[in-house]
PDB file of C-alpha atoms in Angstrom:
ATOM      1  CA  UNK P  29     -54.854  72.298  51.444  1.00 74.00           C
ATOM      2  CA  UNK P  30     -52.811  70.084  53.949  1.00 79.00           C
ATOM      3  CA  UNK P  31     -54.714  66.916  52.178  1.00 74.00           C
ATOM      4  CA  UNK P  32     -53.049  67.812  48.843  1.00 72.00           C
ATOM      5  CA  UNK P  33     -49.887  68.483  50.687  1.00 69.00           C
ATOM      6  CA  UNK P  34     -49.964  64.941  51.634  1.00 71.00           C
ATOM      7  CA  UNK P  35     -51.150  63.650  48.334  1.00 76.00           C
ATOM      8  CA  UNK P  36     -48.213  64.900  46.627  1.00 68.00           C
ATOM      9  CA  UNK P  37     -45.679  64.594  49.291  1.00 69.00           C
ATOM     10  CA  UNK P  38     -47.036  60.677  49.099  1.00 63.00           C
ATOM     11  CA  UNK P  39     -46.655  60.630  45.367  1.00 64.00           C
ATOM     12  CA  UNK P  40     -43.341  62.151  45.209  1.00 62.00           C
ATOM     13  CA  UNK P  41     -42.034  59.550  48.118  1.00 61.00           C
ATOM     14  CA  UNK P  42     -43.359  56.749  45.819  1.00 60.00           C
ATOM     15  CA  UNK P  43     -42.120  57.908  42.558  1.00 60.00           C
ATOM     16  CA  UNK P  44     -38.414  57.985  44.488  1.00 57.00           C
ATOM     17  CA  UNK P  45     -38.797  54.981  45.938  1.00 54.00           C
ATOM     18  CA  UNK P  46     -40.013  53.318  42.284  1.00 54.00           C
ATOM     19  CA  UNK P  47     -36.987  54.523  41.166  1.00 46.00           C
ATOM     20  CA  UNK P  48     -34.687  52.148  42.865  1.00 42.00           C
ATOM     21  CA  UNK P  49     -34.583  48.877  40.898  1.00 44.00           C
ATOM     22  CA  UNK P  50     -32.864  45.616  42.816  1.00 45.00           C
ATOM     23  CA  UNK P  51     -31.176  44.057  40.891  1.00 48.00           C
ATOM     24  CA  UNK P  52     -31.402  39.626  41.266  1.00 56.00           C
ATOM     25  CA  UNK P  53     -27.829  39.244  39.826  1.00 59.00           C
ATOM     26  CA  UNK P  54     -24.937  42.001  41.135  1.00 59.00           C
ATOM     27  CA  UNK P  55     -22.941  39.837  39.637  1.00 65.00           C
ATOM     28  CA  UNK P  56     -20.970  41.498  36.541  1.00 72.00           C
ATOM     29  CA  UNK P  57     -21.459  40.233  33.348  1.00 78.00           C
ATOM     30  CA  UNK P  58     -19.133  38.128  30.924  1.00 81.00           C
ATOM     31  CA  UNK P  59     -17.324  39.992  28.634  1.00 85.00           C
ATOM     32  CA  UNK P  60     -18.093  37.213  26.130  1.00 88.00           C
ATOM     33  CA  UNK P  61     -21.495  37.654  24.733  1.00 91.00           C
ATOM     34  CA  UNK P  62     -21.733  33.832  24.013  1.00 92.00           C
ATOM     35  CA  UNK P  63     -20.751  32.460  27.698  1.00 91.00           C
ATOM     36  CA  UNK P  64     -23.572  35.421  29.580  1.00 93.00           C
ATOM     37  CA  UNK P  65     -26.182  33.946  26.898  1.00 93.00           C
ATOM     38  CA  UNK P  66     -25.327  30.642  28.610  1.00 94.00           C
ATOM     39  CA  UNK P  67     -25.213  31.545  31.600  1.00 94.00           C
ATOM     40  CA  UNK P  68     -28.435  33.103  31.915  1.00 93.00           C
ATOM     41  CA  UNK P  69     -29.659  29.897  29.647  1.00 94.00           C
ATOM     42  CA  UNK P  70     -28.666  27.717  32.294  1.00 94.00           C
ATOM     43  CA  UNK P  71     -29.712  29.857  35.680  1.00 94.00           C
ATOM     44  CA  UNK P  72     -33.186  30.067  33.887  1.00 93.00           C
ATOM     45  CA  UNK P  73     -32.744  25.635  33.626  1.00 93.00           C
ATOM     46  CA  UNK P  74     -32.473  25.576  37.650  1.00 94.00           C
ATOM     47  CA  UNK P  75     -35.106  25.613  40.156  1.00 92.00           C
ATOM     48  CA  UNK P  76     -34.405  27.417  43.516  1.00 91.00           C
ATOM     49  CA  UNK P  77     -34.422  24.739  46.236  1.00 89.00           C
ATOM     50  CA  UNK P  78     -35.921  27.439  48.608  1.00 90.00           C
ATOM     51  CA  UNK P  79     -38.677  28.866  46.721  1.00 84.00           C
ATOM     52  CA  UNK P  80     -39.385  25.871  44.621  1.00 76.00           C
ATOM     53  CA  UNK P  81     -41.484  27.422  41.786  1.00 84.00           C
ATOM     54  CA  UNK P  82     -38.863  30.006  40.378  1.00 91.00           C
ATOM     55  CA  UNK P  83     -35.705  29.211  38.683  1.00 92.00           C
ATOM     56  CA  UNK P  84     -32.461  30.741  40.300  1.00 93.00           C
ATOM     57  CA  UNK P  85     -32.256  33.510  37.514  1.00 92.00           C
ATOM     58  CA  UNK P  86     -35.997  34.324  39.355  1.00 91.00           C
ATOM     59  CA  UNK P  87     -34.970  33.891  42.999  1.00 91.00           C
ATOM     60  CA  UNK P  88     -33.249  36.440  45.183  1.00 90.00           C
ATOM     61  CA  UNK P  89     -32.708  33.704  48.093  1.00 92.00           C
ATOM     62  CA  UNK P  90     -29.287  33.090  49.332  1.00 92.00           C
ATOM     63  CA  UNK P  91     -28.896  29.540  48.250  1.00 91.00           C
ATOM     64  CA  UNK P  92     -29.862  30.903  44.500  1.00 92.00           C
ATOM     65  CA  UNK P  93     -27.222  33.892  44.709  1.00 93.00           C
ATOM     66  CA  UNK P  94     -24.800  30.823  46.025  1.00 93.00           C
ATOM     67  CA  UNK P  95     -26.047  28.555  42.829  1.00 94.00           C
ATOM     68  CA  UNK P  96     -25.837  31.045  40.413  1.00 94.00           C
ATOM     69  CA  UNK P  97     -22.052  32.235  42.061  1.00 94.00           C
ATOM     70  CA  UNK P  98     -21.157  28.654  40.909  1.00 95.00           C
ATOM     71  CA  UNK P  99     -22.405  28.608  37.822  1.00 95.00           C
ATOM     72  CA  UNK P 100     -20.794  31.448  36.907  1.00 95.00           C
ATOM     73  CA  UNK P 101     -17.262  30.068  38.632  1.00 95.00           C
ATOM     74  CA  UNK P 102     -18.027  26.924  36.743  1.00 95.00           C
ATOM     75  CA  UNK P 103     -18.542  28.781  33.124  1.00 94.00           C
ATOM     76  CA  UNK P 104     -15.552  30.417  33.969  1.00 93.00           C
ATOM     77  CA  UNK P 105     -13.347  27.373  34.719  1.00 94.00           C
ATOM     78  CA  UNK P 106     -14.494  26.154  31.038  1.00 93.00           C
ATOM     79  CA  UNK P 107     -17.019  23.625  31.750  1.00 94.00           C
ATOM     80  CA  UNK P 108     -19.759  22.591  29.351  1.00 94.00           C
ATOM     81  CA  UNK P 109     -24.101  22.784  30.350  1.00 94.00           C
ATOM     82  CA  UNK P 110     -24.245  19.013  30.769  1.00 94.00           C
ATOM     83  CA  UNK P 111     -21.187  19.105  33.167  1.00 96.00           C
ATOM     84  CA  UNK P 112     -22.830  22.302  35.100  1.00 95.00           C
ATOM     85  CA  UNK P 113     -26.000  20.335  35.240  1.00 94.00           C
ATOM     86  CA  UNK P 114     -24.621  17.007  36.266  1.00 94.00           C
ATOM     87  CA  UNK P 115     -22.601  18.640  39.115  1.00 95.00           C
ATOM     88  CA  UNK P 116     -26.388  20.078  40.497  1.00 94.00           C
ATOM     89  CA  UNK P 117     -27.567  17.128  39.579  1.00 93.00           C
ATOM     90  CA  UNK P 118     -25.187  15.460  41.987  1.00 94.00           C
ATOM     91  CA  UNK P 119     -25.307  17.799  44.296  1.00 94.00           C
ATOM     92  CA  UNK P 120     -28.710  18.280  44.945  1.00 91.00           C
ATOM     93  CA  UNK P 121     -30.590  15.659  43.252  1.00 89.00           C
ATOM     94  CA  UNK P 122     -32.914  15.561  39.798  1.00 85.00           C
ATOM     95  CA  UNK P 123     -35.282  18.535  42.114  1.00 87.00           C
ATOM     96  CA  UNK P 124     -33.162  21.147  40.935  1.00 91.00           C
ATOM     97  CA  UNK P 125     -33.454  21.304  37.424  1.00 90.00           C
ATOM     98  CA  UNK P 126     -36.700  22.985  36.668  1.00 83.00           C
ATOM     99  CA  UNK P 127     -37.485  20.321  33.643  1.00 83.00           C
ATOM    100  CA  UNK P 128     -36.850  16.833  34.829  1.00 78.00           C
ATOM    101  CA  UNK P 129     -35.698  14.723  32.825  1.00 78.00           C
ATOM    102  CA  UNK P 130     -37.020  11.509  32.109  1.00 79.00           C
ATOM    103  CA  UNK P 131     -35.659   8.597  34.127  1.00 80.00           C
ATOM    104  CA  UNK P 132     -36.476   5.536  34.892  1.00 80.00           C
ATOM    105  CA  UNK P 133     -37.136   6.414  38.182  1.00 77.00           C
ATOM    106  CA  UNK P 134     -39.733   8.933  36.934  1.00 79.00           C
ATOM    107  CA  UNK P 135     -41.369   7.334  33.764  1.00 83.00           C
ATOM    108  CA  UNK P 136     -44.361   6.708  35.343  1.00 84.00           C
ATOM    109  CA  UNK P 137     -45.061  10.279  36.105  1.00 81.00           C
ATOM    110  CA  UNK P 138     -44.456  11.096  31.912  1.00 81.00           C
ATOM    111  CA  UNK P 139     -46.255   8.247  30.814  1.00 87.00           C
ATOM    112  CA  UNK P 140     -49.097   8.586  33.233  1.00 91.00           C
ATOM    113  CA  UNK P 141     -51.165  11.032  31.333  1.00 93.00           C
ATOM    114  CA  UNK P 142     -50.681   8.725  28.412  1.00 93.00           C
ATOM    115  CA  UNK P 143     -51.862   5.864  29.820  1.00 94.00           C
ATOM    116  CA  UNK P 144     -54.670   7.503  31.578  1.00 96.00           C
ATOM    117  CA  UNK P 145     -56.227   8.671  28.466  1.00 96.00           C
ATOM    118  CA  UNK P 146     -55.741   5.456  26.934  1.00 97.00           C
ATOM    119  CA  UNK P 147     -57.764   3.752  29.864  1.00 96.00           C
ATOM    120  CA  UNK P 148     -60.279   6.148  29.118  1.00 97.00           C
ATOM    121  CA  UNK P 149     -60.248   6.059  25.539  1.00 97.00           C
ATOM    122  CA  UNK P 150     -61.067   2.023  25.976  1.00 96.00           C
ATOM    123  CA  UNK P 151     -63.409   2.821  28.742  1.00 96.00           C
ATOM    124  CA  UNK P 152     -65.256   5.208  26.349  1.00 96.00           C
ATOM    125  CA  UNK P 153     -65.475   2.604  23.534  1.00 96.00           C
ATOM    126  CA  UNK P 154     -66.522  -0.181  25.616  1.00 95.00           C
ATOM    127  CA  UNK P 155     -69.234   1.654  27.279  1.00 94.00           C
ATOM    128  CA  UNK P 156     -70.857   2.857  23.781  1.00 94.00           C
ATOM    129  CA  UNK P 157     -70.622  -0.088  22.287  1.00 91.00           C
ATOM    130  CA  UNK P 158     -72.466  -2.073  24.855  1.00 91.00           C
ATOM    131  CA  UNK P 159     -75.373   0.220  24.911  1.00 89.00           C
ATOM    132  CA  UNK P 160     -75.041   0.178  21.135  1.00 87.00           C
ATOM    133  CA  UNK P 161     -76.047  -3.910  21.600  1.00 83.00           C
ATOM    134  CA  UNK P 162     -78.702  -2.815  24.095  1.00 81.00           C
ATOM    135  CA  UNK P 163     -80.087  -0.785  21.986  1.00 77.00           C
ATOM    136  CA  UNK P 164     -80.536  -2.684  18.916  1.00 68.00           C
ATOM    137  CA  UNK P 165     -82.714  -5.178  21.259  1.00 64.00           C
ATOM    138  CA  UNK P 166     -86.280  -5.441  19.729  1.00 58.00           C
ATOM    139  CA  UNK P 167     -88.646  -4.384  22.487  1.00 60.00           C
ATOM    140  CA  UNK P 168     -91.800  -6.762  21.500  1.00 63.00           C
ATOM    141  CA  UNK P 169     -89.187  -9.217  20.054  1.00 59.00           C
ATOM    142  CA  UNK P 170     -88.273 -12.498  22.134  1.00 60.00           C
ATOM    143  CA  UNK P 171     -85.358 -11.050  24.037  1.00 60.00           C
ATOM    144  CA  UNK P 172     -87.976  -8.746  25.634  1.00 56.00           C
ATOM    145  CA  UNK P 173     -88.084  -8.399  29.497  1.00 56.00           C
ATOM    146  CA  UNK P 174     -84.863 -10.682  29.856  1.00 58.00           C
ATOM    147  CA  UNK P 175     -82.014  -9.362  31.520  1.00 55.00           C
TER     148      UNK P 175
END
């Protein structure tokens, strides 16, 4: 009897506490359907400097709330994506956008996987066709037993 008791007064104590949803953003949202799409567009374009694998749309840390706060301040001073993301960009270096972009500080971190199946591509080839030419050696023929 006083298991059950405890079962359900368990069940009902989770069930209220499920109930209360945090919310990432308190923020209210822009009366303009067209400027919240963008905003969330661009929040979801950020990384979170503290928690490094979400974007700030993701991240409940401080410095996110304070990112997406300026985003929002920057939307509603009437400046464009590529002037939001060059101001973070500025700010706080080519780490915050969750896509880099390709520099030419950074090319060699796009074209490495390129190049690295190339080099293995060649590697492949070679290595076939030189046991192809071993191969077609005659074993009785004169070549025999030379190496």
């Amino acid at each position: 009897m006083i298991a059950a008791m405890w079962r359900a007064s368990l069940v009902a104590f989770l069930l209220v506490l499920g109930g209360t949803a945090h919310a990432i953003d308190a923020q209210d949202a822009f009366d303009d359907p067209v400027l919240q799409e963008r905003y969330e567009n661009i929040n979801r374009e950020l990384r979170c400097l503290v928690c490094q694998n979400q974007t700030i749309a993701d991240s409940n840390a401080t410095l996110a709330q304070d990112l997406r706060r300026e985003v929002r301040d920057m939307i509603a001073a009437g400046q464009t994506d590529a002037q939001i993301r060059e101001f973070m960009i500025e700010r706080y270096g080519d780490f915050v956008l969750y896509r880099p972009r390709m520099t030419a500080g950074n090319f060699l971190l796009w074209a490495a996987p390129v190049l690295l199946l190339a080099f293995g591509a060649f590697a492949v080839v070679r290595v076939v066709r030189q046991r192809s030419a071993e191969s077609d050696i005659d074993p009785a023929g004169p070549e025999a037993g030379k190496s």
